[in-house]
């Protein structure tokens, strides 16, 4: 067998980022660009955050990405009607020519992130072009697919990362764009400044395409939406607009992302009951300290092994030093050691499945929340148990993804995430 020829025949095509005609708010028709933006749909803390965003401006993007109605069908039809109305009223307008968009996020704490928004060729994990690192929940994929079908639109970009060469063509195009006046500039309530530029020159677009074709990407945020893109692509004969999906692509060699944990809120499980089930299997220490100090203690404990911080009864019980025999019985042994020792793996296999018997995909029993303080507040208000995790390092995530090993769902939160509402994609325009 000619292995060289076989390797060449099966080599991945690499990243294919294509310009599109962006759909953007007309700043003269809305209160402010900041007032119509939102975090990604799965970061909005319901119902508090949703109501706050809805009240910020009648045209806030949450009315499209999280429509409110009694049934799923009514919600999706409401989003489609809203999008059609905003287009007809000129609240949303289509840019005159296809473009890639350079997107910048900047914060006073020194965080600077720049990347390219475009439509990326949808591929399967087996191609090794876009690497997932987390499992997905089928009901969320079905929900997002129904919304995209109804609106015929990609309403918010996924966040993908790649490791560039530092001074490649894509980096040059990004840098040159930021020297021009932006299409928009706004600052959101979280203190982040957002700026957007368009790249339309044929030479620049060709240079970016050639540069990115040599790279693979890691899904940093948006596994469910990427799975949705794959499902919708399979439903439509190629070629079709569904062959591509809206993404933000960030070169983390130049702009490293921050990695945070996603916490769990267990409905109907008081902290006392949660602790009763684990006392024989974990060391438990009750921390009567502020949240920040409790998180520091969690970080220290996580350096030595698996550790979890509970909340919901006014204090912070710290769980660590799990029984090795229990881990051997409950954690699947057919994965790499780096996967078996993840906090998220032990949480799902040992705590949720075995000790607490909480189904990980039942929204009536468990919620996944990004904001730490909000998770604690909800647990204390509702009488449930918050499980706070320490974040995993980006290099661990990338190494597992390259091995084709997915982490437990909702294991990481990369950021900063792109604000939803700055640029959309309508597939039928």
Tab-separated table of C-alpha atoms in Angstrom:
chain	number	residue	atom	x	y	z
A	1	UNK	CA	0.000	0.000	0.000
A	2	UNK	CA	1.294	3.447	-0.908
A	3	UNK	CA	0.834	5.165	2.457
A	4	UNK	CA	2.061	8.517	1.162
A	5	UNK	CA	-0.517	8.528	-1.611
A	6	UNK	CA	-3.234	7.362	0.781
A	7	UNK	CA	-2.382	10.144	3.242
A	8	UNK	CA	-2.542	12.749	0.497
A	9	UNK	CA	-5.896	11.452	-0.724
A	10	UNK	CA	-7.469	11.666	2.731
A	11	UNK	CA	-5.823	14.897	3.896
A	12	UNK	CA	-8.376	17.297	5.414
A	13	UNK	CA	-9.345	20.339	3.375
A	14	UNK	CA	-8.704	22.684	6.267
A	15	UNK	CA	-10.773	25.665	7.348
A	16	UNK	CA	-12.856	27.272	4.598
A	17	UNK	CA	-14.119	30.671	5.752
A	18	UNK	CA	-16.373	32.448	3.279
A	19	UNK	CA	-17.604	36.072	3.164
A	20	UNK	CA	-21.331	36.740	3.495
A	21	UNK	CA	-23.707	39.691	3.475
A	22	UNK	CA	-24.066	40.484	7.146
A	23	UNK	CA	-27.401	41.399	8.662
A	24	UNK	CA	-26.934	44.251	11.150
A	25	UNK	CA	-29.029	46.628	13.242
A	26	UNK	CA	-29.562	50.121	11.861
A	27	UNK	CA	-28.210	52.284	14.726
A	28	UNK	CA	-30.734	55.002	13.884
A	29	UNK	CA	-33.629	52.616	14.552
A	30	UNK	CA	-32.618	51.267	17.980
A	31	UNK	CA	-31.941	52.873	21.347
A	32	UNK	CA	-28.288	51.883	21.215
A	33	UNK	CA	-26.273	49.019	19.785
A	34	UNK	CA	-25.329	47.934	23.302
A	35	UNK	CA	-29.010	47.754	24.277
A	36	UNK	CA	-29.880	45.287	21.505
A	37	UNK	CA	-27.036	42.843	22.185
A	38	UNK	CA	-27.057	39.797	24.430
A	39	UNK	CA	-24.716	37.076	25.612
A	40	UNK	CA	-25.123	33.791	23.662
A	41	UNK	CA	-28.473	32.092	24.194
A	42	UNK	CA	-27.130	29.505	26.676
A	43	UNK	CA	-25.405	32.117	28.871
A	44	UNK	CA	-28.517	34.204	29.519
A	45	UNK	CA	-29.610	33.402	33.072
A	46	UNK	CA	-33.341	32.770	33.010
A	47	UNK	CA	-35.600	34.388	33.898
A	48	UNK	CA	-33.780	37.343	35.453
A	49	UNK	CA	-31.296	38.010	32.670
A	50	UNK	CA	-33.868	37.382	29.962
A	51	UNK	CA	-36.327	39.908	31.376
A	52	UNK	CA	-33.580	42.475	31.855
A	53	UNK	CA	-32.492	42.139	28.237
A	54	UNK	CA	-36.046	42.251	26.916
A	55	UNK	CA	-36.635	45.462	28.844
A	56	UNK	CA	-33.379	47.041	27.629
A	57	UNK	CA	-34.758	47.643	24.125
A	58	UNK	CA	-37.824	46.376	22.220
A	59	UNK	CA	-35.453	45.137	19.509
A	60	UNK	CA	-33.057	43.203	21.751
A	61	UNK	CA	-31.708	40.081	20.035
A	62	UNK	CA	-33.073	37.809	22.812
A	63	UNK	CA	-36.462	38.153	21.114
A	64	UNK	CA	-34.938	36.105	18.276
A	65	UNK	CA	-32.560	33.729	20.070
A	66	UNK	CA	-34.833	33.062	23.090
A	67	UNK	CA	-38.419	33.783	22.007
A	68	UNK	CA	-41.033	33.405	24.751
A	69	UNK	CA	-44.270	31.514	24.111
A	70	UNK	CA	-46.157	28.504	25.457
A	71	UNK	CA	-44.984	25.828	23.009
A	72	UNK	CA	-41.790	25.273	21.050
A	73	UNK	CA	-43.660	25.691	17.778
A	74	UNK	CA	-45.147	28.999	18.891
A	75	UNK	CA	-41.743	30.229	20.094
A	76	UNK	CA	-40.077	29.478	16.761
A	77	UNK	CA	-42.887	30.993	14.717
A	78	UNK	CA	-42.746	34.077	16.925
A	79	UNK	CA	-39.003	34.426	16.234
A	80	UNK	CA	-39.562	34.041	12.495
A	81	UNK	CA	-42.358	36.645	12.524
A	82	UNK	CA	-40.205	39.040	14.552
A	83	UNK	CA	-37.267	38.672	12.167
A	84	UNK	CA	-39.491	39.283	9.126
A	85	UNK	CA	-41.027	42.348	10.771
A	86	UNK	CA	-37.652	43.851	11.726
A	87	UNK	CA	-36.416	43.322	8.177
A	88	UNK	CA	-39.529	44.928	6.709
A	89	UNK	CA	-39.239	47.890	9.096
A	90	UNK	CA	-35.540	48.385	8.359
A	91	UNK	CA	-34.504	47.678	11.948
A	92	UNK	CA	-32.181	45.056	10.509
A	93	UNK	CA	-30.490	45.784	7.189
A	94	UNK	CA	-28.285	43.699	4.910
A	95	UNK	CA	-24.793	44.917	4.074
A	96	UNK	CA	-24.355	45.727	0.379
A	97	UNK	CA	-21.623	43.186	-0.439
A	98	UNK	CA	-20.252	39.940	0.989
A	99	UNK	CA	-17.564	40.431	3.622
A	100	UNK	CA	-15.579	38.816	6.351
A	101	UNK	CA	-15.888	40.817	9.552
A	102	UNK	CA	-13.033	41.602	11.916
A	103	UNK	CA	-14.462	41.611	15.427
A	104	UNK	CA	-12.673	43.100	18.443
A	105	UNK	CA	-13.504	42.782	22.137
A	106	UNK	CA	-11.551	44.858	24.623
A	107	UNK	CA	-11.814	45.247	28.403
A	108	UNK	CA	-10.203	47.616	30.872
A	109	UNK	CA	-8.634	44.629	32.652
A	110	UNK	CA	-6.318	44.174	29.660
A	111	UNK	CA	-8.252	41.545	27.743
A	112	UNK	CA	-8.033	42.027	23.972
A	113	UNK	CA	-9.522	39.552	21.527
A	114	UNK	CA	-9.731	39.860	17.769
A	115	UNK	CA	-11.018	37.397	15.221
A	116	UNK	CA	-12.780	36.896	11.914
A	117	UNK	CA	-16.522	36.357	11.513
A	118	UNK	CA	-17.546	34.471	8.391
A	119	UNK	CA	-19.389	31.374	7.256
A	120	UNK	CA	-17.396	28.181	7.698
A	121	UNK	CA	-17.809	24.988	5.702
A	122	UNK	CA	-19.594	22.513	7.952
A	123	UNK	CA	-17.637	19.299	8.443
A	124	UNK	CA	-17.874	16.099	10.441
A	125	UNK	CA	-15.469	15.344	13.322
A	126	UNK	CA	-13.972	12.490	11.290
A	127	UNK	CA	-12.510	15.064	8.856
A	128	UNK	CA	-10.338	16.527	11.618
A	129	UNK	CA	-11.048	20.119	10.540
A	130	UNK	CA	-13.324	21.314	13.352
A	131	UNK	CA	-12.652	19.507	16.624
A	132	UNK	CA	-15.409	19.229	19.243
A	133	UNK	CA	-14.357	18.645	22.832
A	134	UNK	CA	-17.720	18.190	24.557
A	135	UNK	CA	-20.737	15.948	24.180
A	136	UNK	CA	-24.066	17.552	23.333
A	137	UNK	CA	-27.622	17.123	24.574
A	138	UNK	CA	-29.973	15.980	21.770
A	139	UNK	CA	-32.953	18.009	22.976
A	140	UNK	CA	-30.953	21.254	22.767
A	141	UNK	CA	-29.759	20.423	19.242
A	142	UNK	CA	-33.364	19.725	18.249
A	143	UNK	CA	-34.461	23.044	19.791
A	144	UNK	CA	-31.773	25.090	17.997
A	145	UNK	CA	-32.441	23.285	14.702
A	146	UNK	CA	-36.152	24.083	14.869
A	147	UNK	CA	-35.355	27.762	15.529
A	148	UNK	CA	-32.894	27.969	12.621
A	149	UNK	CA	-35.343	26.248	10.276
A	150	UNK	CA	-38.132	28.647	11.243
A	151	UNK	CA	-36.030	31.803	10.894
A	152	UNK	CA	-33.844	30.519	8.035
A	153	UNK	CA	-30.976	32.296	9.765
A	154	UNK	CA	-27.810	31.902	11.819
A	155	UNK	CA	-28.632	34.331	14.615
A	156	UNK	CA	-25.317	34.275	16.520
A	157	UNK	CA	-21.783	33.129	15.692
A	158	UNK	CA	-20.056	30.176	17.327
A	159	UNK	CA	-16.625	30.753	18.889
A	160	UNK	CA	-13.855	28.656	17.300
A	161	UNK	CA	-10.133	28.854	17.968
A	162	UNK	CA	-7.077	27.900	15.947
A	163	UNK	CA	-3.322	28.166	16.454
A	164	UNK	CA	-1.958	30.459	13.774
A	165	UNK	CA	1.601	31.263	12.778
A	166	UNK	CA	1.588	34.661	14.459
A	167	UNK	CA	2.337	36.667	11.327
A	168	UNK	CA	0.287	34.850	8.668
A	169	UNK	CA	-1.982	36.433	6.083
A	170	UNK	CA	-5.072	36.228	8.296
A	171	UNK	CA	-3.254	38.044	11.101
A	172	UNK	CA	-2.122	40.738	8.674
A	173	UNK	CA	-5.652	41.277	7.358
A	174	UNK	CA	-7.025	41.533	10.900
A	175	UNK	CA	-4.375	44.069	11.916
A	176	UNK	CA	-4.817	46.204	8.800
A	177	UNK	CA	-8.596	46.321	9.223
A	178	UNK	CA	-8.332	47.674	12.772
A	179	UNK	CA	-6.431	50.726	11.494
A	180	UNK	CA	-9.575	51.885	9.657
A	181	UNK	CA	-12.699	53.466	11.157
A	182	UNK	CA	-15.016	50.646	12.350
A	183	UNK	CA	-18.500	49.877	11.088
A	184	UNK	CA	-19.702	49.989	14.679
A	185	UNK	CA	-18.340	50.646	18.137
A	186	UNK	CA	-20.205	50.098	21.404
A	187	UNK	CA	-19.619	49.189	25.043
A	188	UNK	CA	-21.889	46.700	26.786
A	189	UNK	CA	-22.863	46.630	30.457
A	190	UNK	CA	-20.208	44.026	31.256
A	191	UNK	CA	-17.541	46.621	30.438
A	192	UNK	CA	-16.466	45.113	27.123
A	193	UNK	CA	-15.923	47.373	24.142
A	194	UNK	CA	-16.960	45.896	20.793
A	195	UNK	CA	-15.807	47.043	17.353
A	196	UNK	CA	-16.521	45.592	13.909
A	197	UNK	CA	-14.863	46.112	10.506
A	198	UNK	CA	-15.645	44.596	7.110
A	199	UNK	CA	-13.084	43.015	4.787
A	200	UNK	CA	-14.256	42.952	1.173
A	201	UNK	CA	-11.116	43.247	-0.979
A	202	UNK	CA	-10.642	40.174	-3.226
A	203	UNK	CA	-6.909	39.983	-2.498
A	204	UNK	CA	-7.461	40.080	1.277
A	205	UNK	CA	-10.236	37.495	1.113
A	206	UNK	CA	-8.082	35.181	-0.998
A	207	UNK	CA	-5.131	35.568	1.373
A	208	UNK	CA	-7.252	34.696	4.393
A	209	UNK	CA	-8.740	31.675	2.637
A	210	UNK	CA	-5.308	30.351	1.662
A	211	UNK	CA	-3.909	30.895	5.161
A	212	UNK	CA	-6.786	29.236	7.012
A	213	UNK	CA	-6.813	26.219	4.677
A	214	UNK	CA	-3.707	24.972	6.533
A	215	UNK	CA	-5.355	24.951	9.951
A	216	UNK	CA	-7.867	23.060	12.071
A	217	UNK	CA	-10.100	24.654	14.707
A	218	UNK	CA	-11.305	23.761	18.181
A	219	UNK	CA	-14.890	24.535	19.147
A	220	UNK	CA	-14.499	26.864	22.108
A	221	UNK	CA	-18.187	27.753	22.504
A	222	UNK	CA	-21.148	26.493	20.532
A	223	UNK	CA	-21.052	22.684	20.416
A	224	UNK	CA	-24.832	22.461	20.221
A	225	UNK	CA	-25.035	25.010	17.431
A	226	UNK	CA	-22.270	23.232	15.482
A	227	UNK	CA	-24.166	19.953	15.877
A	228	UNK	CA	-27.235	21.856	14.667
A	229	UNK	CA	-25.342	23.072	11.598
A	230	UNK	CA	-24.378	19.475	10.831
A	231	UNK	CA	-27.977	18.290	11.202
A	232	UNK	CA	-29.358	21.038	8.956
A	233	UNK	CA	-26.657	20.478	6.341
A	234	UNK	CA	-27.679	16.801	6.198
A	235	UNK	CA	-31.320	17.814	5.651
A	236	UNK	CA	-30.589	19.964	2.586
A	237	UNK	CA	-29.078	18.592	-0.642
A	238	UNK	CA	-25.707	20.180	-1.378
A	239	UNK	CA	-24.909	22.748	-2.600
A	240	UNK	CA	-27.080	24.910	-0.350
A	241	UNK	CA	-26.621	27.799	2.097
A	242	UNK	CA	-26.816	25.194	4.874
A	243	UNK	CA	-23.397	23.852	3.842
A	244	UNK	CA	-21.881	26.681	5.914
A	245	UNK	CA	-22.491	28.095	9.373
A	246	UNK	CA	-21.751	31.426	11.062
A	247	UNK	CA	-18.603	31.437	13.244
A	248	UNK	CA	-16.084	33.707	14.930
A	249	UNK	CA	-12.569	32.333	14.381
A	250	UNK	CA	-9.886	33.487	16.851
A	251	UNK	CA	-6.153	32.814	16.586
A	252	UNK	CA	-5.295	31.933	20.195
A	253	UNK	CA	-1.565	32.075	19.438
A	254	UNK	CA	-2.121	35.849	19.288
A	255	UNK	CA	-5.208	36.264	21.462
A	256	UNK	CA	-5.395	33.596	24.198
A	257	UNK	CA	-8.882	32.926	25.509
A	258	UNK	CA	-9.871	32.642	29.138
A	259	UNK	CA	-11.242	29.281	30.231
A	260	UNK	CA	-13.862	29.157	32.975
A	261	UNK	CA	-15.959	26.359	34.391
A	262	UNK	CA	-19.684	25.856	33.833
A	263	UNK	CA	-21.465	25.116	37.085
A	264	UNK	CA	-24.389	22.808	37.861
A	265	UNK	CA	-27.588	23.656	39.701
A	266	UNK	CA	-29.375	20.562	40.999
A	267	UNK	CA	-33.103	21.160	41.405
A	268	UNK	CA	-34.888	19.427	44.261
A	269	UNK	CA	-31.706	18.202	45.968
A	270	UNK	CA	-31.062	20.107	49.209
A	271	UNK	CA	-27.452	20.494	50.251
A	272	UNK	CA	-28.019	18.349	53.353
A	273	UNK	CA	-29.192	15.444	51.202
A	274	UNK	CA	-26.325	15.901	48.747
A	275	UNK	CA	-23.807	15.795	51.591
A	276	UNK	CA	-25.408	12.758	53.217
A	277	UNK	CA	-24.816	10.793	50.027
A	278	UNK	CA	-21.123	11.688	49.709
A	279	UNK	CA	-19.715	11.803	53.260
A	280	UNK	CA	-18.402	8.228	53.195
A	281	UNK	CA	-16.734	8.706	49.809
A	282	UNK	CA	-15.223	12.227	49.862
A	283	UNK	CA	-13.542	14.400	52.442
A	284	UNK	CA	-16.033	17.159	53.296
A	285	UNK	CA	-15.033	20.499	54.822
A	286	UNK	CA	-17.589	23.231	55.514
A	287	UNK	CA	-16.249	26.675	54.598
A	288	UNK	CA	-18.017	29.577	56.302
A	289	UNK	CA	-16.254	32.211	54.197
A	290	UNK	CA	-17.170	34.577	51.341
A	291	UNK	CA	-17.547	33.100	47.855
A	292	UNK	CA	-14.202	34.453	46.630
A	293	UNK	CA	-12.317	32.758	49.470
A	294	UNK	CA	-14.222	29.528	48.921
A	295	UNK	CA	-13.238	29.551	45.250
A	296	UNK	CA	-9.593	30.043	46.245
A	297	UNK	CA	-9.862	26.984	48.479
A	298	UNK	CA	-11.408	25.045	45.579
A	299	UNK	CA	-8.498	26.035	43.323
A	300	UNK	CA	-5.979	24.857	45.929
A	301	UNK	CA	-7.777	21.539	46.385
A	302	UNK	CA	-8.083	21.015	42.609
A	303	UNK	CA	-4.290	21.147	42.298
A	304	UNK	CA	-4.098	17.909	44.300
A	305	UNK	CA	-6.991	16.024	42.697
A	306	UNK	CA	-10.715	16.115	42.064
A	307	UNK	CA	-12.524	18.768	44.081
A	308	UNK	CA	-15.986	20.346	44.091
A	309	UNK	CA	-17.573	23.234	45.959
A	310	UNK	CA	-21.216	22.950	46.963
A	311	UNK	CA	-23.532	25.838	47.800
A	312	UNK	CA	-27.150	26.458	48.666
A	313	UNK	CA	-27.400	26.569	52.450
A	314	UNK	CA	-25.382	29.685	53.227
A	315	UNK	CA	-21.971	27.993	53.421
A	316	UNK	CA	-19.630	26.241	50.993
A	317	UNK	CA	-18.947	22.563	51.661
A	318	UNK	CA	-15.732	21.551	49.875
A	319	UNK	CA	-15.545	17.980	48.549
A	320	UNK	CA	-12.142	16.479	47.739
A	321	UNK	CA	-10.037	13.323	48.132
A	322	UNK	CA	-12.568	10.938	46.551
A	323	UNK	CA	-12.309	7.237	47.417
A	324	UNK	CA	-10.084	5.663	44.717
A	325	UNK	CA	-12.056	2.423	44.859
A	326	UNK	CA	-15.281	4.332	44.165
A	327	UNK	CA	-13.682	6.073	41.174
A	328	UNK	CA	-12.466	2.744	39.837
A	329	UNK	CA	-16.016	1.361	39.990
A	330	UNK	CA	-17.829	4.364	38.515
A	331	UNK	CA	-15.521	6.081	36.005
A	332	UNK	CA	-15.284	4.334	32.595
A	333	UNK	CA	-11.824	2.830	32.088
A	334	UNK	CA	-11.828	2.926	28.279
A	335	UNK	CA	-10.661	6.554	27.977
A	336	UNK	CA	-7.277	8.273	28.424
A	337	UNK	CA	-6.144	9.051	31.951
A	338	UNK	CA	-6.491	12.789	31.234
A	339	UNK	CA	-10.211	12.224	30.619
A	340	UNK	CA	-10.771	9.859	33.565
A	341	UNK	CA	-9.309	12.381	36.017
A	342	UNK	CA	-11.275	15.417	34.827
A	343	UNK	CA	-13.460	17.002	37.495
A	344	UNK	CA	-16.353	17.005	35.022
A	345	UNK	CA	-15.900	13.272	34.400
A	346	UNK	CA	-15.942	12.456	38.113
A	347	UNK	CA	-18.866	14.807	38.663
A	348	UNK	CA	-21.017	13.115	36.025
A	349	UNK	CA	-19.936	9.485	36.423
A	350	UNK	CA	-19.516	9.333	40.192
A	351	UNK	CA	-21.568	12.089	41.792
A	352	UNK	CA	-24.482	12.684	39.412
A	353	UNK	CA	-24.974	9.163	38.036
A	354	UNK	CA	-23.965	7.012	41.020
A	355	UNK	CA	-24.348	8.909	44.291
A	356	UNK	CA	-26.994	11.543	43.568
A	357	UNK	CA	-28.770	9.793	40.695
A	358	UNK	CA	-29.466	13.035	38.828
A	359	UNK	CA	-29.932	12.598	35.036
A	360	UNK	CA	-27.547	14.970	33.280
A	361	UNK	CA	-29.954	15.748	30.435
A	362	UNK	CA	-33.160	16.332	32.442
A	363	UNK	CA	-33.768	20.106	32.628
A	364	UNK	CA	-36.263	19.524	35.469
A	365	UNK	CA	-33.411	18.119	37.609
A	366	UNK	CA	-30.296	19.999	36.491
A	367	UNK	CA	-29.331	23.354	34.985
A	368	UNK	CA	-25.976	24.452	33.568
A	369	UNK	CA	-25.044	28.039	34.503
A	370	UNK	CA	-21.940	30.030	33.577
A	371	UNK	CA	-22.122	32.771	36.198
A	372	UNK	CA	-20.786	31.624	39.578
A	373	UNK	CA	-22.619	34.108	41.803
A	374	UNK	CA	-25.884	33.537	39.936
A	375	UNK	CA	-25.574	29.773	40.427
A	376	UNK	CA	-25.102	30.215	44.188
A	377	UNK	CA	-27.965	32.713	44.455
A	378	UNK	CA	-30.364	30.427	42.587
A	379	UNK	CA	-29.457	27.444	44.754
A	380	UNK	CA	-30.026	29.413	47.950
A	381	UNK	CA	-33.293	30.871	46.692
A	382	UNK	CA	-34.688	27.569	45.381
A	383	UNK	CA	-33.389	25.199	48.059
A	384	UNK	CA	-31.289	23.197	45.606
A	385	UNK	CA	-27.594	22.406	45.427
A	386	UNK	CA	-25.060	24.328	43.366
A	387	UNK	CA	-21.961	22.400	42.296
A	388	UNK	CA	-19.096	24.762	41.469
A	389	UNK	CA	-16.143	23.494	39.422
A	390	UNK	CA	-12.584	24.682	38.871
A	391	UNK	CA	-11.793	25.332	35.175
A	392	UNK	CA	-9.720	22.901	33.116
A	393	UNK	CA	-6.663	24.161	31.212
A	394	UNK	CA	-7.001	24.904	27.475
A	395	UNK	CA	-4.099	22.611	26.549
A	396	UNK	CA	-5.882	19.656	28.169
A	397	UNK	CA	-9.027	20.428	26.169
A	398	UNK	CA	-7.103	20.681	22.888
A	399	UNK	CA	-5.064	17.516	23.486
A	400	UNK	CA	-8.176	15.445	24.208
A	401	UNK	CA	-9.962	16.896	21.153
A	402	UNK	CA	-7.056	15.925	18.909
A	403	UNK	CA	-7.338	12.371	20.240
A	404	UNK	CA	-11.013	12.370	19.302
A	405	UNK	CA	-12.044	12.203	22.967
A	406	UNK	CA	-14.973	14.373	23.985
A	407	UNK	CA	-15.343	15.749	27.487
A	408	UNK	CA	-18.591	15.565	29.453
A	409	UNK	CA	-21.115	18.100	28.232
A	410	UNK	CA	-20.804	21.668	29.469
A	411	UNK	CA	-17.279	21.098	30.820
A	412	UNK	CA	-15.754	24.427	29.840
A	413	UNK	CA	-16.623	28.042	29.153
A	414	UNK	CA	-14.182	29.804	26.847
A	415	UNK	CA	-14.325	33.560	26.652
A	416	UNK	CA	-14.860	36.275	26.053
A	417	UNK	CA	-17.773	35.072	23.962
A	418	UNK	CA	-18.979	37.103	20.992
A	419	UNK	CA	-21.920	39.352	21.736
A	420	UNK	CA	-25.063	38.220	19.963
A	421	UNK	CA	-26.746	40.877	17.861
A	422	UNK	CA	-23.781	42.608	16.209
A	423	UNK	CA	-23.924	40.643	12.957
A	424	UNK	CA	-26.409	37.963	11.843
A	425	UNK	CA	-26.726	35.819	8.730
A	426	UNK	CA	-29.950	35.317	6.822
A	427	UNK	CA	-29.718	32.232	4.595
A	428	UNK	CA	-32.456	33.332	2.204
A	429	UNK	CA	-31.070	36.796	1.377
